[in-house]
Coordinates of C-alpha atoms in Angstrom, one line a residue:
M1 CA 10.9 -63.7 12.3
A2 CA 12.7 -66.2 10.0
P3 CA 15.3 -64.1 8.1
H4 CA 17.0 -67.2 6.5
A5 CA 13.9 -68.9 4.9
R6 CA 14.7 -69.5 1.3
V7 CA 11.6 -68.5 -0.8
R8 CA 12.4 -67.0 -4.2
A9 CA 10.6 -63.7 -4.6
P10 CA 8.1 -63.6 -7.6
E11 CA 8.6 -61.0 -10.3
L12 CA 7.1 -57.6 -10.1
I13 CA 4.2 -57.2 -12.6
G14 CA 1.7 -54.4 -13.0
K15 CA -0.3 -53.3 -16.0
G16 CA -0.2 -49.7 -14.9
G17 CA 3.6 -49.5 -15.2
W18 CA 6.2 -47.8 -13.0
L19 CA 6.2 -44.3 -11.4
N20 CA 9.2 -42.4 -10.0
T21 CA 11.7 -44.3 -12.1
G22 CA 12.2 -41.9 -15.0
D23 CA 10.1 -44.1 -17.3
T24 CA 12.3 -47.1 -16.6
D25 CA 10.7 -50.5 -16.0
L26 CA 12.3 -52.3 -13.0
T27 CA 12.8 -56.1 -12.5
L28 CA 14.0 -58.0 -9.5
A29 CA 17.2 -58.6 -11.4
D30 CA 17.8 -54.9 -11.5
L31 CA 17.5 -54.8 -7.7
R32 CA 19.8 -57.8 -7.1
G33 CA 22.4 -56.8 -4.4
R34 CA 20.0 -54.5 -2.7
I35 CA 17.7 -55.1 0.2
V36 CA 14.1 -54.5 -1.0
I37 CA 11.0 -53.8 0.9
L38 CA 7.8 -54.1 -1.0
D39 CA 5.0 -51.9 0.4
F40 CA 1.6 -53.1 -0.8
W41 CA -0.6 -50.1 -0.3
T42 CA -3.7 -48.3 -1.7
F43 CA -4.1 -44.6 -1.4
C44 CA -7.6 -44.7 0.3
C45 CA -6.1 -46.6 3.3
V46 CA -5.1 -44.4 6.2
N47 CA -3.0 -47.3 7.7
C48 CA -1.1 -47.4 4.4
L49 CA -0.4 -43.6 4.8
H50 CA 0.8 -44.3 8.4
V51 CA 3.3 -46.8 7.0
L52 CA 4.6 -44.4 4.4
D53 CA 5.4 -42.1 7.2
E54 CA 7.0 -44.8 9.3
L55 CA 9.3 -45.8 6.4
R56 CA 10.7 -42.3 5.7
E57 CA 13.5 -42.5 8.3
L58 CA 14.5 -46.0 7.4
E59 CA 14.5 -45.1 3.7
E60 CA 16.8 -42.1 4.4
K61 CA 19.2 -43.9 6.8
H62 CA 19.8 -46.9 4.4
R63 CA 19.6 -45.0 1.1
D64 CA 22.6 -46.7 -0.4
T65 CA 21.6 -50.3 0.5
L66 CA 17.8 -50.3 0.7
V67 CA 15.2 -49.9 -2.0
I68 CA 11.5 -49.5 -1.1
I69 CA 9.1 -50.3 -3.8
G70 CA 5.5 -49.3 -3.5
V71 CA 3.1 -51.8 -5.1
H72 CA -0.2 -49.9 -5.5
S73 CA -3.0 -52.5 -5.2
P74 CA -6.4 -50.8 -5.5
K75 CA -9.5 -51.4 -3.3
F76 CA -11.9 -48.9 -5.0
V77 CA -12.5 -48.7 -8.7
H78 CA -11.2 -45.2 -8.8
E79 CA -7.9 -46.4 -7.4
A80 CA -7.3 -48.5 -10.5
D81 CA -7.2 -45.2 -12.6
H82 CA -3.5 -44.7 -13.4
Q83 CA -3.8 -40.9 -13.2
A84 CA -5.3 -41.2 -9.7
V85 CA -2.2 -43.3 -8.7
V86 CA 0.1 -40.6 -10.2
D87 CA -1.7 -38.0 -8.2
A88 CA -1.6 -40.0 -5.0
V89 CA 2.1 -40.6 -5.2
E90 CA 2.7 -36.8 -5.4
R91 CA 0.0 -36.0 -2.9
Y92 CA 1.5 -38.2 -0.1
G93 CA 5.1 -37.5 -0.8
V94 CA 6.1 -41.0 -2.0
H95 CA 9.8 -40.7 -2.7
H96 CA 10.5 -44.2 -4.0
P97 CA 9.5 -46.2 -7.1
V98 CA 5.9 -47.3 -7.3
L99 CA 4.5 -50.2 -9.4
D100 CA 0.9 -49.5 -10.5
D101 CA -0.8 -53.0 -10.2
P102 CA -4.5 -52.3 -11.0
D103 CA -5.3 -56.0 -11.6
L104 CA -3.6 -57.1 -8.3
A105 CA -1.2 -59.4 -10.2
T106 CA 1.7 -58.9 -7.9
W107 CA -0.6 -58.9 -4.9
K108 CA -1.7 -62.4 -5.8
Q109 CA 1.8 -63.6 -6.6
Y110 CA 2.8 -62.7 -3.0
A111 CA -0.4 -64.0 -1.5
V112 CA -1.1 -60.7 0.1
R113 CA -4.4 -60.4 2.1
A114 CA -4.4 -56.9 3.6
W115 CA -3.5 -53.3 3.2
P116 CA -0.8 -52.4 4.2
T117 CA 1.5 -55.4 3.8
L118 CA 5.3 -55.2 3.8
V119 CA 7.5 -57.9 2.3
V120 CA 11.3 -58.0 2.7
I121 CA 13.5 -59.4 0.0
D122 CA 17.2 -60.0 0.6
P123 CA 20.0 -59.0 -1.8
E124 CA 20.0 -62.5 -3.4
G125 CA 16.3 -62.2 -4.3
Y126 CA 14.7 -64.3 -1.5
V127 CA 11.7 -63.4 0.6
V128 CA 12.8 -63.3 4.3
A129 CA 9.9 -61.7 6.2
Q130 CA 6.4 -60.3 5.9
H131 CA 4.5 -57.8 8.0
A132 CA 0.9 -56.7 7.9
G133 CA -0.4 -53.5 9.4
E134 CA 1.4 -50.7 11.2
G135 CA 4.0 -50.5 13.9
H136 CA 6.8 -52.5 12.3
A137 CA 9.4 -49.8 11.7
H138 CA 11.6 -50.9 14.6
A139 CA 11.6 -54.5 13.5
L140 CA 12.3 -53.6 9.9
A141 CA 15.2 -51.4 11.0
T142 CA 16.7 -54.3 12.9
L143 CA 16.3 -56.7 10.0
V144 CA 17.8 -54.3 7.5
G145 CA 20.8 -53.9 9.7
E146 CA 21.2 -57.7 10.0
L147 CA 20.9 -58.2 6.3
E148 CA 23.4 -55.4 5.6
A149 CA 26.0 -57.1 7.8
E150 CA 25.3 -60.6 6.5
H151 CA 25.5 -59.8 2.8
E152 CA 28.4 -57.4 3.2
A153 CA 30.3 -60.3 4.7
K154 CA 29.1 -62.6 1.9
G155 CA 30.0 -60.1 -0.8
T156 CA 26.4 -60.1 -2.1
L157 CA 25.5 -56.5 -1.0
R158 CA 25.7 -53.8 -3.6
R159 CA 25.8 -50.2 -2.5
G160 CA 25.0 -47.1 -4.5
D161 CA 22.2 -44.8 -5.7
G162 CA 18.8 -46.3 -5.9
P163 CA 16.4 -46.3 -8.9
Y164 CA 14.2 -43.4 -7.6
V165 CA 13.8 -40.5 -10.1
A166 CA 11.9 -37.5 -8.8
P167 CA 9.2 -36.1 -11.0
E168 CA 9.3 -32.6 -12.3
P169 CA 7.6 -30.1 -9.9
V170 CA 4.5 -28.3 -11.2
A171 CA 3.8 -24.7 -10.4
T172 CA 0.2 -24.0 -9.1
D173 CA -1.1 -21.8 -6.3
L174 CA -2.6 -24.8 -4.6
R175 CA -1.3 -28.4 -4.7
F176 CA -3.8 -31.1 -3.6
P177 CA -5.8 -28.8 -1.3
G178 CA -7.8 -30.7 1.4
K179 CA -10.4 -28.6 3.2
A180 CA -11.7 -25.0 3.3
L181 CA -13.7 -22.5 5.3
R182 CA -15.0 -19.0 4.9
L183 CA -13.5 -16.5 7.2
P184 CA -15.6 -13.6 8.7
S185 CA -13.8 -11.3 6.3
G186 CA -15.3 -13.2 3.4
N187 CA -11.9 -14.6 2.4
L188 CA -11.4 -18.4 2.1
L189 CA -8.9 -20.3 4.1
V190 CA -7.6 -23.5 2.5
S191 CA -5.4 -26.3 3.7
D192 CA -2.8 -26.7 1.0
T193 CA -2.0 -30.2 2.1
T194 CA 0.9 -31.3 -0.1
R195 CA 2.7 -28.0 0.4
H196 CA 2.2 -28.3 4.2
Q197 CA 0.6 -24.8 4.5
L198 CA -2.6 -22.9 5.0
V199 CA -3.4 -20.5 2.2
E200 CA -5.8 -17.5 2.6
L201 CA -7.5 -16.6 -0.7
E202 CA -9.6 -13.6 -1.5
A203 CA -13.4 -14.1 -1.9
D204 CA -12.9 -15.0 -5.6
G205 CA -11.2 -18.2 -4.5
E206 CA -8.2 -17.5 -6.7
S207 CA -6.1 -14.6 -5.5
V208 CA -3.6 -15.5 -2.8
V209 CA -3.6 -13.1 0.2
R210 CA -1.1 -14.9 2.4
R211 CA 0.5 -18.3 3.2
I212 CA 0.8 -19.7 6.7
G213 CA 3.6 -22.1 7.3
T214 CA 7.1 -22.5 6.0
G215 CA 6.0 -24.9 3.3
E216 CA 8.4 -27.6 4.6
R217 CA 7.2 -30.6 6.6
G218 CA 7.6 -29.8 10.3
F219 CA 6.0 -29.4 13.7
T220 CA 6.8 -26.0 15.1
D221 CA 4.7 -23.0 16.1
S222 CA 7.2 -20.3 15.4
P223 CA 8.0 -20.3 12.6
A224 CA 4.9 -22.2 11.8
S225 CA 5.2 -25.6 10.1
F226 CA 2.7 -28.3 9.4
S227 CA 2.7 -31.8 7.9
E228 CA -0.1 -32.5 5.4
P229 CA -2.8 -30.4 7.2
Q230 CA -6.5 -31.2 6.4
G231 CA -9.5 -30.0 8.3
V232 CA -10.1 -26.4 9.3
A233 CA -13.0 -25.0 11.4
L234 CA -13.9 -21.6 12.9
L235 CA -14.1 -21.4 16.6
P236 CA -16.5 -19.0 18.5
D237 CA -13.5 -16.8 19.5
G238 CA -12.6 -16.2 15.9
T239 CA -9.6 -18.4 15.8
V240 CA -9.3 -21.4 13.4
V241 CA -8.6 -25.0 14.6
V242 CA -6.5 -27.0 12.2
A243 CA -6.3 -30.8 11.9
D244 CA -2.5 -31.2 11.3
T245 CA -2.9 -34.7 10.0
V246 CA 0.5 -36.3 9.7
N247 CA 1.7 -34.5 12.9
H248 CA -1.2 -36.2 14.7
A249 CA -2.0 -32.8 16.3
L250 CA -4.5 -30.0 16.5
R251 CA -3.2 -26.5 15.9
T252 CA -4.9 -23.1 16.1
Y253 CA -4.4 -20.2 13.8
D254 CA -5.3 -16.6 14.7
P255 CA -6.2 -14.7 11.5
A256 CA -5.8 -11.4 13.4
T257 CA -2.2 -12.0 14.6
G258 CA -1.0 -14.8 12.3
A259 CA 0.0 -16.9 15.4
V260 CA -0.1 -20.7 15.2
T261 CA -0.3 -22.6 18.5
T262 CA -0.3 -26.4 19.1
V263 CA -3.3 -27.2 21.4
A264 CA -3.6 -31.0 21.2
G265 CA -1.4 -34.0 20.4
T266 CA 2.1 -35.0 21.1
G267 CA 3.4 -35.3 17.5
R268 CA 3.3 -39.0 17.9
Q269 CA 0.7 -41.4 16.6
W270 CA -1.8 -42.9 19.1
M271 CA -1.5 -46.7 19.4
Q272 CA -3.6 -49.3 21.2
G273 CA -3.1 -49.1 25.0
S274 CA -2.4 -45.3 24.9
P275 CA -4.6 -42.9 27.0
T276 CA -7.9 -41.9 25.3
S277 CA -8.5 -38.8 27.5
G278 CA -6.6 -36.2 29.5
P279 CA -4.7 -32.9 29.0
A280 CA -4.7 -32.3 25.3
R281 CA -1.0 -31.8 24.9
D282 CA -0.2 -35.0 26.7
V283 CA -2.4 -37.4 24.7
A284 CA -1.4 -38.7 21.4
L285 CA -3.8 -38.5 18.4
S286 CA -4.0 -40.5 15.2
S287 CA -4.4 -38.8 11.8
P288 CA -7.0 -36.2 12.6
W289 CA -8.7 -35.5 9.2
D290 CA -11.4 -33.0 9.9
V291 CA -12.7 -30.8 12.7
A292 CA -16.1 -29.1 13.5
W293 CA -17.6 -27.2 16.4
F294 CA -20.5 -29.1 17.8
A295 CA -22.1 -29.4 21.3
D296 CA -19.7 -26.8 22.7
R297 CA -16.6 -28.8 21.7
V298 CA -14.3 -29.3 18.8
W299 CA -15.1 -32.7 17.3
I300 CA -12.3 -34.5 15.6
A301 CA -12.6 -37.1 12.8
M302 CA -9.9 -39.4 14.0
A303 CA -9.4 -41.3 10.7
G304 CA -6.3 -43.2 11.9
V305 CA -8.2 -45.1 14.6
H306 CA -11.8 -45.0 13.2
Q307 CA -13.2 -42.9 16.0
L308 CA -14.5 -39.4 16.8
W309 CA -12.8 -37.5 19.6
T310 CA -13.5 -34.1 21.2
Y311 CA -11.3 -31.3 22.4
D312 CA -12.6 -28.7 24.8
P313 CA -10.7 -25.4 24.5
A314 CA -12.1 -24.2 27.9
T315 CA -10.6 -27.1 29.9
G316 CA -7.8 -28.1 27.5
L317 CA -8.9 -31.7 27.6
V318 CA -9.4 -34.3 24.9
E319 CA -11.3 -37.6 25.0
A320 CA -12.6 -40.3 22.7
A321 CA -16.3 -39.6 22.1
A322 CA -17.5 -42.3 19.6
G323 CA -16.2 -45.5 18.1
T324 CA -14.4 -48.6 19.4
T325 CA -11.3 -48.4 17.1
N326 CA -12.8 -51.5 15.2
E327 CA -13.2 -50.7 11.5
G328 CA -16.7 -51.1 10.1
L329 CA -20.2 -49.7 10.0
V330 CA -22.2 -50.2 13.3
D331 CA -24.7 -47.7 14.6
G332 CA -26.0 -47.3 18.2
P333 CA -24.7 -45.6 21.3
A334 CA -21.6 -43.6 20.5
A335 CA -19.2 -45.7 22.6
E336 CA -20.3 -48.9 20.8
A337 CA -20.4 -47.5 17.2
W338 CA -17.9 -48.6 14.5
F339 CA -16.5 -46.2 11.9
A340 CA -14.1 -46.6 9.0
Q341 CA -11.8 -43.6 8.4
P342 CA -14.2 -40.7 9.3
S343 CA -12.9 -37.9 7.1
G344 CA -15.4 -35.1 6.8
L345 CA -17.5 -33.2 9.4
A346 CA -20.3 -30.6 9.3
A347 CA -22.5 -29.5 12.2
T348 CA -25.9 -28.1 12.8
D349 CA -27.4 -27.4 16.2
E350 CA -28.9 -30.9 16.3
R351 CA -26.6 -33.1 14.3
L352 CA -23.0 -33.7 13.4
W353 CA -22.9 -35.0 9.9
L354 CA -19.9 -37.1 8.8
A355 CA -18.4 -38.7 5.7
D356 CA -17.2 -42.2 6.7
A357 CA -14.8 -42.8 3.8
E358 CA -14.0 -46.5 3.9
T359 CA -17.6 -47.6 4.3
S360 CA -18.7 -45.1 1.5
A361 CA -21.2 -43.8 4.0
L362 CA -23.0 -40.6 5.1
R363 CA -23.6 -40.8 8.9
W364 CA -24.5 -38.5 11.7
V365 CA -24.2 -38.1 15.5
E366 CA -27.1 -36.8 17.6
R367 CA -27.8 -36.3 21.3
D368 CA -29.4 -39.3 22.9
G369 CA -30.4 -38.7 26.5
E370 CA -27.3 -37.8 28.5
G371 CA -25.0 -39.0 25.7
F372 CA -24.8 -39.3 21.9
A373 CA -25.8 -41.9 19.3
V374 CA -24.6 -42.7 15.8
R375 CA -26.9 -43.2 12.8
T376 CA -26.4 -44.0 9.1
A377 CA -28.2 -42.2 6.2
V378 CA -26.4 -43.8 3.3
G379 CA -24.0 -46.8 3.1
T380 CA -24.0 -50.5 4.0
G381 CA -20.4 -51.4 4.9
L382 CA -16.8 -51.8 3.9
F383 CA -17.2 -53.6 0.6
D384 CA -20.1 -52.0 -1.3
F385 CA -19.8 -48.8 -3.2
G386 CA -20.8 -47.1 -6.4
H387 CA -22.8 -44.2 -7.9
R388 CA -26.5 -44.8 -7.5
D389 CA -29.2 -42.2 -6.7
G390 CA -32.7 -42.7 -5.3
D391 CA -33.8 -44.0 -1.9
A392 CA -31.0 -43.7 0.7
G393 CA -31.5 -47.3 1.6
Q394 CA -30.1 -48.5 -1.8
A395 CA -28.1 -45.4 -2.8
L396 CA -24.3 -45.7 -3.2
L397 CA -21.3 -43.4 -2.7
Q398 CA -17.6 -44.1 -3.3
H399 CA -15.2 -43.0 -0.6
P400 CA -16.6 -39.6 0.3
L401 CA -14.3 -37.1 2.1
G402 CA -16.5 -34.0 2.7
V403 CA -19.9 -32.9 3.9
T404 CA -21.6 -29.5 3.9
V405 CA -25.0 -28.6 5.3
L406 CA -27.1 -26.7 2.8
P407 CA -29.6 -23.8 3.6
D408 CA -32.6 -26.1 3.3
G409 CA -31.3 -28.6 5.8
S410 CA -30.1 -31.2 3.2
V411 CA -26.5 -32.3 3.1
A412 CA -24.1 -32.0 0.2
V413 CA -21.6 -34.8 0.0
C414 CA -18.2 -34.6 -1.7
D415 CA -18.4 -38.0 -3.3
T416 CA -14.6 -38.0 -3.9
Y417 CA -13.9 -41.2 -5.9
N418 CA -17.0 -40.6 -8.0
H419 CA -15.8 -37.1 -8.8
A420 CA -19.3 -35.8 -7.9
L421 CA -21.2 -33.6 -5.6
R422 CA -24.2 -35.5 -4.2
R423 CA -27.2 -34.4 -2.0
Y424 CA -29.0 -36.2 0.7
D425 CA -32.4 -34.9 1.8
P426 CA -33.4 -36.0 5.4
A427 CA -37.0 -35.0 4.7
T428 CA -37.5 -37.4 1.8
G429 CA -34.7 -39.9 2.3
E430 CA -33.6 -39.3 -1.3
V431 CA -30.1 -39.1 -2.7
T432 CA -29.4 -37.1 -5.9
T433 CA -26.4 -35.9 -7.8
L434 CA -25.8 -32.1 -8.0
A435 CA -22.7 -32.0 -10.1
T436 CA -20.3 -34.3 -11.9
D437 CA -16.9 -33.9 -13.6
L438 CA -15.2 -32.7 -10.4
R439 CA -11.8 -34.1 -9.8
E440 CA -11.6 -35.8 -6.4
P441 CA -13.7 -33.2 -4.5
S442 CA -12.7 -33.3 -0.8
D443 CA -14.7 -30.4 0.8
A444 CA -17.2 -27.6 0.0
V445 CA -18.2 -24.3 1.6
L446 CA -21.2 -22.1 1.1
V447 CA -20.7 -18.6 -0.2
D448 CA -24.0 -16.7 -0.5
D449 CA -26.0 -18.7 -3.1
D450 CA -23.1 -20.6 -4.4
I451 CA -21.1 -23.6 -3.2
V452 CA -17.3 -23.6 -3.5
V453 CA -15.9 -27.1 -4.0
V454 CA -12.3 -28.0 -3.2
E455 CA -11.3 -29.9 -6.4
S456 CA -8.3 -31.5 -4.8
A457 CA -6.9 -33.3 -7.8
R458 CA -7.4 -30.2 -10.0
H459 CA -5.5 -28.1 -7.4
R460 CA -8.3 -25.4 -7.3
L461 CA -11.5 -24.2 -5.8
T462 CA -14.5 -24.4 -8.1
R463 CA -17.5 -22.2 -7.6
L464 CA -20.9 -23.7 -8.5
R465 CA -24.4 -22.2 -8.5
L466 CA -26.5 -24.5 -6.3
P467 CA -28.6 -26.3 -8.9
E468 CA -32.4 -26.5 -8.6
E469 CA -32.5 -29.9 -10.4
A470 CA -30.5 -33.0 -10.0
V471 CA -28.1 -34.3 -12.7
R472 CA -29.1 -37.7 -14.1
V473 CA -26.4 -40.3 -14.0
E474 CA -26.2 -43.9 -14.9
A475 CA -26.3 -46.1 -11.8
V476 CA -23.3 -48.3 -11.1
A477 CA -22.6 -50.6 -8.2
H478 CA -19.3 -52.2 -7.2
R479 CA -17.8 -54.5 -4.6
T480 CA -14.2 -54.5 -3.4
R481 CA -11.8 -55.9 -6.0
R482 CA -10.4 -59.0 -4.3
E483 CA -10.6 -62.7 -5.2
A484 CA -12.3 -64.9 -2.5
T485 CA -10.3 -67.5 -0.7
D486 CA -11.7 -71.0 -1.1
V487 CA -12.2 -72.6 2.3
A488 CA -13.7 -76.0 3.2
P489 CA -17.0 -76.4 5.0
G490 CA -17.1 -77.0 8.7
T491 CA -14.0 -76.2 10.9
L492 CA -11.5 -73.6 9.7
L493 CA -8.3 -73.0 11.6
L494 CA -7.6 -69.2 11.7
D495 CA -3.9 -68.8 12.3
V496 CA -2.5 -65.3 12.8
V497 CA 1.3 -65.7 12.5
F498 CA 3.3 -63.4 14.8
Q499 CA 7.0 -63.9 15.6
A500 CA 8.5 -61.3 17.8
P501 CA 11.2 -59.5 15.8
A502 CA 14.9 -60.1 16.6
G503 CA 15.9 -58.7 19.9
Q504 CA 12.3 -58.5 21.2
K505 CA 10.0 -60.7 23.2
L506 CA 6.2 -60.7 23.8
D507 CA 5.3 -58.1 26.5
D508 CA 3.3 -60.1 29.1
R509 CA 4.1 -58.0 32.2
Y510 CA 0.6 -56.8 32.5
G511 CA -1.3 -59.8 31.2
P512 CA -1.8 -61.3 27.7
S513 CA 0.2 -59.4 25.0
T514 CA -2.0 -60.5 22.1
R515 CA -5.6 -59.9 21.1
L516 CA -7.8 -61.4 18.4
I517 CA -11.3 -60.2 17.4
V518 CA -13.3 -62.1 14.8
S519 CA -16.6 -61.4 13.2
S520 CA -18.2 -62.0 9.8
T521 CA -20.5 -60.6 7.1
P522 CA -23.1 -61.9 7.0
P523 CA -23.0 -62.5 10.8
G524 CA -24.6 -66.0 10.2
L525 CA -21.5 -67.1 8.3
L526 CA -19.9 -68.1 11.6
A527 CA -21.6 -70.8 13.7
E528 CA -18.8 -70.7 16.2
G529 CA -15.6 -68.6 16.7
A530 CA -16.8 -65.0 16.6
G531 CA -15.8 -62.7 19.4
Q532 CA -12.7 -61.5 21.3
G533 CA -9.9 -63.5 22.8
T534 CA -6.2 -63.4 23.5
D535 CA -5.0 -66.5 21.5
L536 CA -3.9 -65.7 17.9
H537 CA -5.0 -69.2 16.8
R538 CA -8.7 -70.1 16.8
E539 CA -11.0 -72.7 15.4
L540 CA -13.9 -71.2 13.4
V541 CA -17.0 -73.2 12.5
L542 CA -18.6 -72.1 9.2
A543 CA -22.4 -72.4 9.3
D544 CA -24.2 -75.0 7.2
G545 CA -25.9 -73.4 4.1
E546 CA -23.6 -70.4 3.9
S547 CA -21.7 -70.3 0.7
E548 CA -19.7 -67.0 0.9
G549 CA -19.0 -64.0 3.0
V550 CA -16.2 -61.9 4.6
L551 CA -14.2 -62.8 7.7
H552 CA -13.3 -59.7 9.7
V553 CA -10.2 -60.3 11.7
S554 CA -8.4 -57.8 14.0
A555 CA -5.1 -58.8 15.6
M556 CA -2.8 -57.0 18.0
A557 CA 0.5 -58.0 19.6
A558 CA 2.8 -56.1 21.9
S559 CA 6.6 -56.8 22.0
C560 CA 9.4 -55.2 24.0
D561 CA 13.2 -55.0 23.5
D562 CA 14.7 -58.0 25.2
D563 CA 17.8 -56.6 26.8
P564 CA 18.3 -57.5 30.5
A565 CA 20.6 -54.5 30.9
N566 CA 18.0 -52.1 29.9
E567 CA 15.8 -51.1 32.8
Y568 CA 13.3 -49.3 30.6
P569 CA 13.0 -51.3 27.4
A570 CA 11.2 -49.8 24.4
C571 CA 7.9 -51.5 23.6
H572 CA 6.2 -51.8 20.2
M573 CA 2.6 -52.4 19.1
H574 CA 1.8 -54.5 16.0
Q575 CA -1.8 -54.4 14.8
Q576 CA -3.8 -55.1 11.6
D577 CA -7.4 -55.5 10.5
W578 CA -8.2 -58.0 7.7
G579 CA -11.3 -58.3 5.7
V580 CA -10.9 -61.7 3.9
P581 CA -13.6 -62.7 1.3
V582 CA -14.1 -66.4 1.5
R583 CA -16.0 -68.9 -0.6
V584 CA -17.1 -72.2 1.0
V585 CA -16.4 -75.1 -1.3
A586 CA -15.6 -78.8 -1.0
G587 CA -11.8 -79.3 -1.2
G588 CA -11.1 -75.7 0.0
A589 CA -8.5 -74.9 2.6
A590 CA -8.9 -76.0 6.2
R591 CA -6.4 -73.4 7.5
L592 CA -6.4 -69.6 6.9
P593 CA -3.0 -68.1 7.7
L594 CA -2.7 -64.3 8.2
V595 CA 0.8 -63.0 8.7
L596 CA 1.0 -60.2 11.3
A597 CA 4.8 -60.3 11.5
G598 CA 7.3 -62.9 10.5
F599 CA 7.1 -65.7 8.1
D600 CA 4.5 -68.5 7.5
G601 CA 6.5 -71.6 6.8

């Protein structure tokens, strides 16, 4: 880290304007004298949500000296909608100012290349550090403490209340509900995500029977408290398993007694190098988003690490079942498949259907000999999305979060960012649209001949008659909204910048402390340099005849506190995945720097 580099911070610009400031526009001059952390995020990105949670303690501890500014930089078209950003800020409990930057103006000014990215600005208005990805809370806490001491001594630190102004609360029975299920009684159980509760509704989907949970963010069984719960599924014994997402845990709820019990997870987020199997209460999870009963297990959509895990109530064990933790769309044997934020599950006897949100894909898991395999019905990868019906091979979705198996064996997809309910028919391979004008649908449940849709951004359940005919919609196709980086033909130096934070050193006690994985879309873009290694610097050779594509870079570094007097130093994992669009042109850059932590001089 280079805390004294003198690089003037560019101004904060965003066509969407400011949120959480009481309608006041902020400038860097308004923030002079305060330590500022810019959090470049987008609300589809689970890693960004992890960072929001990581920053809460730091934000509270340094409330009189530190101002966190969220710079919302959209990936999907829907995320450029200002109202969607307003909803997301409330949905995820963002308690600091947010700049809505739909055109990525500030993103470009700061040369940001990935979500999430954190930029630290000192009280005199200079950029002093940059971090990409998760796991930087400890380093940031150390740097903020150093900056406080330095600028207090210089007389350039200004203490006092920050610019955050809380929005007025809105009274509704549900607030950004996530998932739902039908109880044996006929009532509906809904995860009331933003209010950190479960809510039981009568069969009409409107009348509240009871609320489960204190309504305050927490991780206790009695009294029950949750933190942004999402998925709910009925188990064979009549209890309900709950994906308690931000607590990184599974809980059970007994409708007969009202008891809530933690059955899996430690309350801490899983990080690279942590166990991937074992007694469920001893193994960390990472943002479990949905759950389903399939093949005599609870299957978990582990959105935070792009995997599927299982939990066996009979043995009390959890294990990773599918996915490598690499983010992308790769089919095949379960252990080799790649996912990207799996967020919705629905099971039949033969298949486990899943909504793979970041690849805008509908996929499934099926038995394959003694194991399982992963297949894709709709979707092509991380960067293509839209609203297009027809043959599944060319159909497009936009960040779906829910799936429901229909009586005829077809699958309804809550196509969240298209505000639509779609249908995939495995018999014909066709995709159609069942309903539009739904506001961020996130789940659906069958009730007799109807389908009840969780309209998350309208804070309600909406009952629809299953239509006999499809709705005609105008087809649209999009690609991720980022400008390509011009690179020169031939050799390209990939340079992942990592400087161990102050007071830490690379942890090489058990071998190399860094890892770098590189691939490309199309695969033929790279003639040399793809694959895994331990050096964060690598020469890539771009293939002749390829003019554009995307470089996929995954980097990890482990550092530990460097204090000889501490027999058991705390260790910290820093990790990030980048998808960098590149354009091969004469005169382009010969070096591609990606900052994991520190400063690229």
